[in-house]
mmCIF file of C-alpha atoms in Angstrom:
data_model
loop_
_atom_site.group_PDB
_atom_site.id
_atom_site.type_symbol
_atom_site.label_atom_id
_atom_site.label_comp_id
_atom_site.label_asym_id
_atom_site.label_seq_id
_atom_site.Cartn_x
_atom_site.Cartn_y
_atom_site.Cartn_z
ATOM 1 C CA UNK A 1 98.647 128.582 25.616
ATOM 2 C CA UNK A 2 98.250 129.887 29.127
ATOM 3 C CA UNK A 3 95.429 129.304 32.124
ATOM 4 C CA UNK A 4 92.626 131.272 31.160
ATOM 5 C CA UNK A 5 93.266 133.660 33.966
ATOM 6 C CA UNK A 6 97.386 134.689 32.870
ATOM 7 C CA UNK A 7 95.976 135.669 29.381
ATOM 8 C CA UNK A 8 93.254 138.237 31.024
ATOM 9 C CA UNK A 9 96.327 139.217 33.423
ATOM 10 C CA UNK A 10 98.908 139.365 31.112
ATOM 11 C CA UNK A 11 102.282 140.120 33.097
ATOM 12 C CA UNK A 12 100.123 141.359 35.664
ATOM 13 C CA UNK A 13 99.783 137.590 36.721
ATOM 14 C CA UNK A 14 103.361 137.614 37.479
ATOM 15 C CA UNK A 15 103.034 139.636 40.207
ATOM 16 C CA UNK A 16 100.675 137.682 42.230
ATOM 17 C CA UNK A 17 101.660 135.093 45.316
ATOM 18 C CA UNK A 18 103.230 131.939 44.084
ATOM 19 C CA UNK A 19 100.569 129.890 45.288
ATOM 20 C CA UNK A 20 97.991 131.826 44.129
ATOM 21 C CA UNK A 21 99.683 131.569 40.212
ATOM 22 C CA UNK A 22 99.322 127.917 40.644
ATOM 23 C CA UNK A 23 95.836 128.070 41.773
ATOM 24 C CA UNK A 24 95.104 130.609 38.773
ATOM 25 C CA UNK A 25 97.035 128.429 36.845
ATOM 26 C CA UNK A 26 94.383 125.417 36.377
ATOM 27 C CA UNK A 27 93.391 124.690 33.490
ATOM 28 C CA UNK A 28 94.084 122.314 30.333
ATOM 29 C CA UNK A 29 97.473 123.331 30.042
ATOM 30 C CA UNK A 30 98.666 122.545 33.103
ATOM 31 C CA UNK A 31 96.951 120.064 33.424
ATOM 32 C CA UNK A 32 95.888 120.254 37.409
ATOM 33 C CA UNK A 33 92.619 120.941 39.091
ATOM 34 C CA UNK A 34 91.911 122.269 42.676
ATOM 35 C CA UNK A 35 90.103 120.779 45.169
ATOM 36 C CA UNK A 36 90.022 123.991 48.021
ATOM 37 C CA UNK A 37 88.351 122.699 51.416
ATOM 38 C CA UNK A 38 87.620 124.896 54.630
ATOM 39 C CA UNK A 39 85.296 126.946 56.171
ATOM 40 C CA UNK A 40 83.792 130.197 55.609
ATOM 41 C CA UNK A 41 83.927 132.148 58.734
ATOM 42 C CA UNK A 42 80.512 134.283 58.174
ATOM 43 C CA UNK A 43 77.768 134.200 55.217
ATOM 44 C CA UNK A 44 75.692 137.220 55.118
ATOM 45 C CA UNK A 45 73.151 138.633 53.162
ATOM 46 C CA UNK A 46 71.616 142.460 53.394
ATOM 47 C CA UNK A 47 68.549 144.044 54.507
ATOM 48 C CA UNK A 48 65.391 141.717 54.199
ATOM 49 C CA UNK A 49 64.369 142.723 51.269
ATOM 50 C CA UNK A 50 67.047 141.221 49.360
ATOM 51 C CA UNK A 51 66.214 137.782 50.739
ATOM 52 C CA UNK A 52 63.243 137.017 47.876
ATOM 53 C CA UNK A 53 65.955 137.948 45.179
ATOM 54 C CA UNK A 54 68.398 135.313 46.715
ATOM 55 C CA UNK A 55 65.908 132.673 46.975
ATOM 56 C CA UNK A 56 64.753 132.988 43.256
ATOM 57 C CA UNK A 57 68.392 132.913 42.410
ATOM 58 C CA UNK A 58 69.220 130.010 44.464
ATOM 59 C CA UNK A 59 67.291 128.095 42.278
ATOM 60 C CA UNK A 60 69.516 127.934 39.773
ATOM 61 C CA UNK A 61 72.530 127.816 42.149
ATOM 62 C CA UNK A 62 73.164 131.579 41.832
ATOM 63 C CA UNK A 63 74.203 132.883 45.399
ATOM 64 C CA UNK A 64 73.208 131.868 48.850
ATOM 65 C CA UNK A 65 70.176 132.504 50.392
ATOM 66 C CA UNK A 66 71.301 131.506 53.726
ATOM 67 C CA UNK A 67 73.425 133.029 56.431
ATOM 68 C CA UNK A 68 76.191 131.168 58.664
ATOM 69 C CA UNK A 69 79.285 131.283 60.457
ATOM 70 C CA UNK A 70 81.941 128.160 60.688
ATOM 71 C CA UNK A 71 80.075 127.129 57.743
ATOM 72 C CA UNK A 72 81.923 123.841 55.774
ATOM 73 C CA UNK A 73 83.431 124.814 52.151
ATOM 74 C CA UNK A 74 84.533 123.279 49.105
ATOM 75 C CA UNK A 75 85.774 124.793 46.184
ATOM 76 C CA UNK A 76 86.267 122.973 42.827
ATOM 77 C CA UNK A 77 87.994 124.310 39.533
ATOM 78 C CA UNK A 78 88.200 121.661 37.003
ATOM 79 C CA UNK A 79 89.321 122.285 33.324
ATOM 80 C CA UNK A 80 87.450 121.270 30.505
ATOM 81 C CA UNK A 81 86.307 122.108 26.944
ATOM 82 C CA UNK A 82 82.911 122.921 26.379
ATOM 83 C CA UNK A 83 80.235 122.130 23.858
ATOM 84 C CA UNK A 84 81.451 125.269 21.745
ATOM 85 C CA UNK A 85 85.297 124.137 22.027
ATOM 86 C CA UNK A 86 86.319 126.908 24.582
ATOM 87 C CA UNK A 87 88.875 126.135 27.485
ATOM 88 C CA UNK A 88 86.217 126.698 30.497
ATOM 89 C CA UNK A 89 87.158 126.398 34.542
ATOM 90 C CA UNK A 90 84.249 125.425 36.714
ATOM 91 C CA UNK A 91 84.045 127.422 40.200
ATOM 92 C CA UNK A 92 81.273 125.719 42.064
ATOM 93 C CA UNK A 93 81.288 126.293 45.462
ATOM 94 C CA UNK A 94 79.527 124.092 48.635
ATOM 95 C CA UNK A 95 78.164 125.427 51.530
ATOM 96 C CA UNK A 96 77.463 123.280 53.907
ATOM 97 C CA UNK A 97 74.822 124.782 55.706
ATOM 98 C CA UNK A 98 72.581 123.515 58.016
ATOM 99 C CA UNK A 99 69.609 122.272 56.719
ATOM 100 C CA UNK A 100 70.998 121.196 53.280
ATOM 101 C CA UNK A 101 74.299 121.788 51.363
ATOM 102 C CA UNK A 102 73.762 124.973 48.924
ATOM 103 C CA UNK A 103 75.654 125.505 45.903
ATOM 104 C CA UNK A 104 77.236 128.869 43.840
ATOM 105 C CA UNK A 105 77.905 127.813 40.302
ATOM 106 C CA UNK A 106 79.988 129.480 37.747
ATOM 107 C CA UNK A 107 81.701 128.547 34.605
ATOM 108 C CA UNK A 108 84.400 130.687 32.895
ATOM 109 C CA UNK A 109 86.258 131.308 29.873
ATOM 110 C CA UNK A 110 88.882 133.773 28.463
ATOM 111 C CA UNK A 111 87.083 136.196 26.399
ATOM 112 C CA UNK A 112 89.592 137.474 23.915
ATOM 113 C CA UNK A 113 86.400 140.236 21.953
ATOM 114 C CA UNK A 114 85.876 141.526 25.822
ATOM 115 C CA UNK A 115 89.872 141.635 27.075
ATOM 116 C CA UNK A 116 88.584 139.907 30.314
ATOM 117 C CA UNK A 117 87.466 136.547 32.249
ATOM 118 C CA UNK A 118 83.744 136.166 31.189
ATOM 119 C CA UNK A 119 82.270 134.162 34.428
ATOM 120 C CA UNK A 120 79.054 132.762 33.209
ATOM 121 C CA UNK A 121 76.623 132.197 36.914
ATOM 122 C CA UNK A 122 73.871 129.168 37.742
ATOM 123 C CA UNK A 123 72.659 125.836 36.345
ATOM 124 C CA UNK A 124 72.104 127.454 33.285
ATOM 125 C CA UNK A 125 74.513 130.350 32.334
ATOM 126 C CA UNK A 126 71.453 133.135 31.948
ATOM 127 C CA UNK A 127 73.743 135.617 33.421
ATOM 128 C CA UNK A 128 77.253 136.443 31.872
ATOM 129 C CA UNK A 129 79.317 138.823 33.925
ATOM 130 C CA UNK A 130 82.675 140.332 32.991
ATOM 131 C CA UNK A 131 85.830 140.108 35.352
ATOM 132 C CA UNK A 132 88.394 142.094 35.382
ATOM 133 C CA UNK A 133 91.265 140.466 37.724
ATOM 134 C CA UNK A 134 94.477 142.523 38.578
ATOM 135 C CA UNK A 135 97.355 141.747 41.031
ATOM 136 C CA UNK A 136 97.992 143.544 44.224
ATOM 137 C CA UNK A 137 100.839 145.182 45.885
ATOM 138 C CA UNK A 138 101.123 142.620 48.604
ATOM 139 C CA UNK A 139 100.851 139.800 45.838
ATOM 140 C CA UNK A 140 96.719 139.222 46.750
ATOM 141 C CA UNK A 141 94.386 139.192 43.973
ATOM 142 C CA UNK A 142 91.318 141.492 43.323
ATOM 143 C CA UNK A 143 88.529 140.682 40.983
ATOM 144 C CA UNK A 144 86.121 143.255 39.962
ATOM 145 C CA UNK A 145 83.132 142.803 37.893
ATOM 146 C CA UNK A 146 82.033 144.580 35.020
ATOM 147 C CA UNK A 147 78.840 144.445 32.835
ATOM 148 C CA UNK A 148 76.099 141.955 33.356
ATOM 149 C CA UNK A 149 73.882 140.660 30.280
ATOM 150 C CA UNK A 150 71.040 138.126 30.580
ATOM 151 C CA UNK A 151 70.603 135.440 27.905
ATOM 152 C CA UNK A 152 67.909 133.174 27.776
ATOM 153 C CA UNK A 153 66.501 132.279 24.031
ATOM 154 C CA UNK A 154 66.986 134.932 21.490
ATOM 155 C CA UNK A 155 66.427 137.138 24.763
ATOM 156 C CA UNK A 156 70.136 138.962 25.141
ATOM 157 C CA UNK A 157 69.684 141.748 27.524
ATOM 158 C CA UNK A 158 72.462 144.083 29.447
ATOM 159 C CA UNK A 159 71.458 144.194 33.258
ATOM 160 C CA UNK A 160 70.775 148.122 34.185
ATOM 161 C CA UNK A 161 73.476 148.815 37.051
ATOM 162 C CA UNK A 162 70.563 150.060 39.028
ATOM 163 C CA UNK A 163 69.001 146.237 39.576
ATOM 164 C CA UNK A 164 72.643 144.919 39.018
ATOM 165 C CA UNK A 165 75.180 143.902 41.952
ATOM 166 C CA UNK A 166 78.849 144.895 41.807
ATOM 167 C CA UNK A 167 81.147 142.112 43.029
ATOM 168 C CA UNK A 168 84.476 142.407 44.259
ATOM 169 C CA UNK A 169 86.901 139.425 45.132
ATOM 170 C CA UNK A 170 89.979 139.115 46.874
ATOM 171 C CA UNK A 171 92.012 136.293 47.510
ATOM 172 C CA UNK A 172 95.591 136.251 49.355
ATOM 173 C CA UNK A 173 97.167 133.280 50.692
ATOM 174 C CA UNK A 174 98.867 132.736 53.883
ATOM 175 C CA UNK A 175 102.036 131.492 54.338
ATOM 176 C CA UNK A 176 102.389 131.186 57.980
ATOM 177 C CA UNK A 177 98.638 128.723 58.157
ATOM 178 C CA UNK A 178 99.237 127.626 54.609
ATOM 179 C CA UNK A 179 95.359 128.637 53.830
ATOM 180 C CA UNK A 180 93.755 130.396 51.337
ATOM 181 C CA UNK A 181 91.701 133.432 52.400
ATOM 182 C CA UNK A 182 88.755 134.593 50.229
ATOM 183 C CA UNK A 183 86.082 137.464 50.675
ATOM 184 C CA UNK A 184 83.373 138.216 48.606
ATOM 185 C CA UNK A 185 81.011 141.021 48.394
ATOM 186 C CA UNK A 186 78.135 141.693 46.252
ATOM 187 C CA UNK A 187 76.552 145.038 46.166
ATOM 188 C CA UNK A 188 74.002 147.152 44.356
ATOM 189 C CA UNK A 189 74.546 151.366 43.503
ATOM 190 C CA UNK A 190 71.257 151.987 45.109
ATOM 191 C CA UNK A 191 70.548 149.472 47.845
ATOM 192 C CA UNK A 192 73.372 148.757 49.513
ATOM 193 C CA UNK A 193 75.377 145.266 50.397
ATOM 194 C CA UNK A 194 73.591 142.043 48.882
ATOM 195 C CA UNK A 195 75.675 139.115 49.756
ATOM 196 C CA UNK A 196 79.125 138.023 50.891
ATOM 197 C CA UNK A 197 81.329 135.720 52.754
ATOM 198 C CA UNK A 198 84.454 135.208 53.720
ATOM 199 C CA UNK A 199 86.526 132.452 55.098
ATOM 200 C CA UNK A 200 90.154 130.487 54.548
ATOM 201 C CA UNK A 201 90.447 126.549 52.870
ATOM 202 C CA UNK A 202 93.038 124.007 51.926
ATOM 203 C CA UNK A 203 93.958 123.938 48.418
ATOM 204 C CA UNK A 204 94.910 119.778 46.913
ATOM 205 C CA UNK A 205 96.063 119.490 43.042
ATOM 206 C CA UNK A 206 94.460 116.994 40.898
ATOM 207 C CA UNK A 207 95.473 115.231 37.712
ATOM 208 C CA UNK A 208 92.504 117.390 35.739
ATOM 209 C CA UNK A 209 92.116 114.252 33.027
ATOM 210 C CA UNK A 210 92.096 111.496 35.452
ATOM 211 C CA UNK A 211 90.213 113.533 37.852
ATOM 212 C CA UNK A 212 87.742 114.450 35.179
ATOM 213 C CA UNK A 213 84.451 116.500 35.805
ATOM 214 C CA UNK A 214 82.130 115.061 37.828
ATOM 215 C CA UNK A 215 78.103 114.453 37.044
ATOM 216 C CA UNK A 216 76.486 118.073 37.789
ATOM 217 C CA UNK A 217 79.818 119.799 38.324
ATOM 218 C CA UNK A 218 79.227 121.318 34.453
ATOM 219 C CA UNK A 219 76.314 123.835 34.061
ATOM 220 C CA UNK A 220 72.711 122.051 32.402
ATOM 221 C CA UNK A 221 72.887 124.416 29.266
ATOM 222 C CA UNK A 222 76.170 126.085 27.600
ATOM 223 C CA UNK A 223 75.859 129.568 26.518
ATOM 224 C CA UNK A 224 77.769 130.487 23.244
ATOM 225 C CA UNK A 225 77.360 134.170 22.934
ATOM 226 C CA UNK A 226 80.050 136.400 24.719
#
Protein backbone atom coordinates (compact mmCIF):
# COMPACT_ATOMS: atom_id res chain seq x y z
CA UNK A 1 0.00 0.00 0.00
CA UNK A 2 1.03 3.43 -1.16
CA UNK A 3 0.20 7.29 0.14
CA UNK A 4 -3.10 7.97 -1.02
CA UNK A 5 -1.78 10.44 -3.50
CA UNK A 6 0.95 7.71 -5.57
CA UNK A 7 -2.13 5.41 -6.14
CA UNK A 8 -4.26 8.43 -7.90
CA UNK A 9 -0.75 9.25 -9.66
CA UNK A 10 0.31 6.05 -10.48
CA UNK A 11 3.94 6.34 -12.11
CA UNK A 12 3.04 9.74 -12.74
CA UNK A 13 4.13 10.36 -9.02
CA UNK A 14 7.52 9.39 -9.99
CA UNK A 15 8.07 12.19 -11.86
CA UNK A 16 7.49 14.81 -9.36
CA UNK A 17 10.40 16.75 -7.13
CA UNK A 18 11.88 14.56 -4.50
CA UNK A 19 10.68 16.58 -1.82
CA UNK A 20 7.49 16.99 -3.01
CA UNK A 21 7.12 12.73 -3.19
CA UNK A 22 7.87 12.83 0.42
CA UNK A 23 5.42 15.44 1.19
CA UNK A 24 2.78 13.45 -1.05
CA UNK A 25 4.01 10.60 0.54
CA UNK A 26 2.24 11.03 4.15
CA UNK A 27 0.20 8.86 5.12
CA UNK A 28 -0.16 5.47 7.24
CA UNK A 29 2.34 3.78 5.36
CA UNK A 30 4.99 5.83 5.80
CA UNK A 31 4.27 6.60 8.64
CA UNK A 32 5.22 10.61 8.73
CA UNK A 33 3.09 13.68 8.93
CA UNK A 34 3.88 17.32 7.82
CA UNK A 35 3.88 20.16 9.73
CA UNK A 36 4.42 23.10 6.65
CA UNK A 37 4.92 26.70 8.33
CA UNK A 38 5.31 30.13 6.39
CA UNK A 39 3.59 32.81 5.03
CA UNK A 40 1.29 33.41 2.29
CA UNK A 41 2.43 36.33 0.37
CA UNK A 42 -1.23 37.67 -0.79
CA UNK A 43 -4.94 36.32 0.03
CA UNK A 44 -7.46 37.56 -2.34
CA UNK A 45 -10.87 37.18 -3.02
CA UNK A 46 -12.96 38.56 -6.30
CA UNK A 47 -15.40 41.15 -7.02
CA UNK A 48 -17.68 42.04 -3.94
CA UNK A 49 -20.18 40.06 -4.63
CA UNK A 50 -18.46 36.96 -3.89
CA UNK A 51 -17.71 38.13 -0.36
CA UNK A 52 -21.41 36.88 1.18
CA UNK A 53 -20.61 33.38 -0.43
CA UNK A 54 -17.19 33.28 1.46
CA UNK A 55 -18.56 34.33 4.66
CA UNK A 56 -21.38 31.63 4.67
CA UNK A 57 -18.68 29.20 3.79
CA UNK A 58 -16.32 30.27 6.36
CA UNK A 59 -18.55 29.00 8.72
CA UNK A 60 -17.82 25.75 8.30
CA UNK A 61 -14.11 26.44 7.61
CA UNK A 62 -14.60 26.34 3.81
CA UNK A 63 -12.33 29.16 2.27
CA UNK A 64 -11.29 32.53 3.50
CA UNK A 65 -13.28 35.35 3.69
CA UNK A 66 -10.51 37.65 4.34
CA UNK A 67 -7.77 39.24 2.30
CA UNK A 68 -3.93 39.70 3.36
CA UNK A 69 -0.48 39.87 2.43
CA UNK A 70 2.61 38.47 4.73
CA UNK A 71 -0.13 36.61 6.23
CA UNK A 72 1.27 33.62 8.92
CA UNK A 73 0.60 29.86 7.59
CA UNK A 74 0.44 26.49 8.78
CA UNK A 75 -0.25 23.54 7.00
CA UNK A 76 -1.00 20.13 8.64
CA UNK A 77 -1.42 16.61 6.90
CA UNK A 78 -1.82 13.96 9.41
CA UNK A 79 -2.77 10.29 8.52
CA UNK A 80 -5.46 8.54 10.00
CA UNK A 81 -8.32 6.04 9.51
CA UNK A 82 -11.66 7.20 9.62
CA UNK A 83 -14.94 6.11 11.10
CA UNK A 84 -15.65 4.08 7.76
CA UNK A 85 -11.99 2.42 7.83
CA UNK A 86 -10.55 4.54 4.88
CA UNK A 87 -6.82 5.83 4.94
CA UNK A 88 -7.78 9.77 5.09
CA UNK A 89 -4.99 12.86 5.12
CA UNK A 90 -6.19 15.99 6.83
CA UNK A 91 -5.18 19.39 4.94
CA UNK A 92 -6.24 22.09 7.31
CA UNK A 93 -4.75 25.15 6.75
CA UNK A 94 -4.22 28.47 9.33
CA UNK A 95 -4.31 31.81 8.39
CA UNK A 96 -3.27 33.96 10.64
CA UNK A 97 -5.00 36.94 9.89
CA UNK A 98 -5.51 39.85 11.70
CA UNK A 99 -8.36 39.92 13.69
CA UNK A 100 -8.56 36.12 14.37
CA UNK A 101 -6.81 32.99 12.93
CA UNK A 102 -9.17 31.49 10.00
CA UNK A 103 -9.13 28.03 9.00
CA UNK A 104 -9.56 25.90 5.34
CA UNK A 105 -10.43 22.35 6.19
CA UNK A 106 -10.26 19.35 4.04
CA UNK A 107 -10.09 15.69 4.49
CA UNK A 108 -9.11 13.21 1.72
CA UNK A 109 -9.12 9.77 0.64
CA UNK A 110 -8.14 7.63 -2.43
CA UNK A 111 -11.22 6.94 -4.28
CA UNK A 112 -10.57 3.76 -6.17
CA UNK A 113 -14.86 3.84 -7.99
CA UNK A 114 -13.76 7.65 -9.10
CA UNK A 115 -9.80 6.93 -10.27
CA UNK A 116 -8.95 10.15 -8.27
CA UNK A 117 -8.19 11.95 -4.74
CA UNK A 118 -11.76 12.68 -3.38
CA UNK A 119 -11.00 15.96 -1.07
CA UNK A 120 -13.98 16.19 1.13
CA UNK A 121 -14.15 20.50 2.31
CA UNK A 122 -15.38 22.12 5.96
CA UNK A 123 -16.29 21.03 9.50
CA UNK A 124 -18.60 18.80 8.09
CA UNK A 125 -17.68 17.21 4.67
CA UNK A 126 -21.11 18.62 2.79
CA UNK A 127 -19.05 19.17 -0.21
CA UNK A 128 -17.01 16.30 -1.93
CA UNK A 129 -14.84 17.45 -4.78
CA UNK A 130 -12.79 15.27 -7.12
CA UNK A 131 -8.94 15.87 -7.75
CA UNK A 132 -7.21 14.97 -10.34
CA UNK A 133 -3.28 15.51 -9.54
CA UNK A 134 -0.64 15.04 -12.38
CA UNK A 135 3.15 15.78 -12.40
CA UNK A 136 4.79 18.52 -14.31
CA UNK A 137 7.61 18.87 -16.64
CA UNK A 138 9.74 20.82 -14.26
CA UNK A 139 8.86 18.16 -11.46
CA UNK A 140 5.92 20.79 -9.81
CA UNK A 141 2.63 19.42 -9.15
CA UNK A 142 -0.82 20.54 -10.56
CA UNK A 143 -4.11 19.66 -9.03
CA UNK A 144 -7.23 20.18 -10.87
CA UNK A 145 -10.65 19.68 -9.64
CA UNK A 146 -13.36 17.88 -11.06
CA UNK A 147 -17.08 17.41 -10.07
CA UNK A 148 -18.57 18.82 -6.95
CA UNK A 149 -21.61 16.97 -5.10
CA UNK A 150 -23.28 18.22 -1.91
CA UNK A 151 -24.30 15.74 0.80
CA UNK A 152 -26.11 16.58 3.70
CA UNK A 153 -28.88 13.82 4.95
CA UNK A 154 -30.30 11.69 2.27
CA UNK A 155 -29.73 15.10 0.28
CA UNK A 156 -26.83 13.96 -2.46
CA UNK A 157 -26.74 16.61 -5.03
CA UNK A 158 -24.01 17.31 -8.03
CA UNK A 159 -23.08 21.14 -7.88
CA UNK A 160 -24.13 22.75 -11.49
CA UNK A 161 -20.64 24.12 -12.88
CA UNK A 162 -22.46 27.35 -13.31
CA UNK A 163 -22.63 28.08 -9.22
CA UNK A 164 -19.50 25.75 -8.91
CA UNK A 165 -15.72 27.04 -8.61
CA UNK A 166 -12.91 25.35 -10.53
CA UNK A 167 -9.73 25.03 -8.46
CA UNK A 168 -6.39 24.62 -9.63
CA UNK A 169 -3.22 23.90 -7.40
CA UNK A 170 0.29 23.98 -7.92
CA UNK A 171 2.98 23.26 -5.74
CA UNK A 172 6.90 23.23 -6.65
CA UNK A 173 9.57 23.32 -4.21
CA UNK A 174 12.66 25.28 -4.14
CA UNK A 175 15.85 24.07 -3.78
CA UNK A 176 17.95 27.07 -3.59
CA UNK A 177 15.43 28.65 -0.22
CA UNK A 178 14.51 25.12 0.69
CA UNK A 179 10.62 26.34 0.74
CA UNK A 180 7.66 25.10 -0.52
CA UNK A 181 5.71 27.35 -2.91
CA UNK A 182 1.91 26.94 -3.25
CA UNK A 183 -0.82 28.91 -5.31
CA UNK A 184 -4.27 28.43 -5.31
CA UNK A 185 -7.04 29.67 -7.39
CA UNK A 186 -10.65 29.19 -7.27
CA UNK A 187 -12.82 30.26 -10.08
CA UNK A 188 -16.33 30.10 -11.43
CA UNK A 189 -17.27 29.62 -15.64
CA UNK A 190 -19.44 32.62 -15.37
CA UNK A 191 -18.15 35.04 -12.77
CA UNK A 192 -14.79 35.12 -12.83
CA UNK A 193 -11.85 34.55 -10.00
CA UNK A 194 -13.33 33.64 -6.41
CA UNK A 195 -10.47 33.09 -4.14
CA UNK A 196 -6.75 32.37 -4.01
CA UNK A 197 -3.45 32.71 -2.37
CA UNK A 198 -0.22 32.06 -2.71
CA UNK A 199 2.84 31.98 -0.60
CA UNK A 200 6.11 29.59 0.33
CA UNK A 201 6.48 27.49 4.06
CA UNK A 202 8.83 25.16 5.82
CA UNK A 203 7.95 21.64 5.66
CA UNK A 204 9.02 19.36 9.42
CA UNK A 205 8.22 15.39 9.40
CA UNK A 206 6.43 13.93 12.24
CA UNK A 207 6.19 10.45 13.68
CA UNK A 208 2.22 10.34 12.39
CA UNK A 209 1.34 7.75 15.53
CA UNK A 210 3.12 9.55 18.18
CA UNK A 211 2.19 12.78 16.71
CA UNK A 212 -1.39 11.67 16.49
CA UNK A 213 -4.36 13.99 15.38
CA UNK A 214 -5.03 16.66 17.38
CA UNK A 215 -8.68 17.74 19.03
CA UNK A 216 -10.54 19.59 15.97
CA UNK A 217 -7.87 18.74 13.42
CA UNK A 218 -10.56 15.79 12.12
CA UNK A 219 -13.81 17.10 10.47
CA UNK A 220 -17.24 17.07 13.14
CA UNK A 221 -19.13 14.53 10.83
CA UNK A 222 -17.53 11.76 8.35
CA UNK A 223 -19.13 11.38 5.08
CA UNK A 224 -19.28 7.74 3.70
CA UNK A 225 -20.63 8.11 0.25
CA UNK A 226 -18.03 8.72 -2.61
Amino acid sequence: MTSIFARAMGDDFERLHPQLRRRFSVGLESGEACVGRGSMDRIWHGRAFVKPFLALGATRNILVPRTGRDVPFTIENVPYTDSHGRETVTFVRTFALPGGPRRFDATMVHSPERSCVLDYLGTHQHLATDLRLTAEPDGSLLIRSGEHRFREGPVDLRVPRLIGGDAEVRESFDDATGRFRIRIAVANRRFGPLFGYEGTFRARYVDALRHGVRAGLRPVREEARA
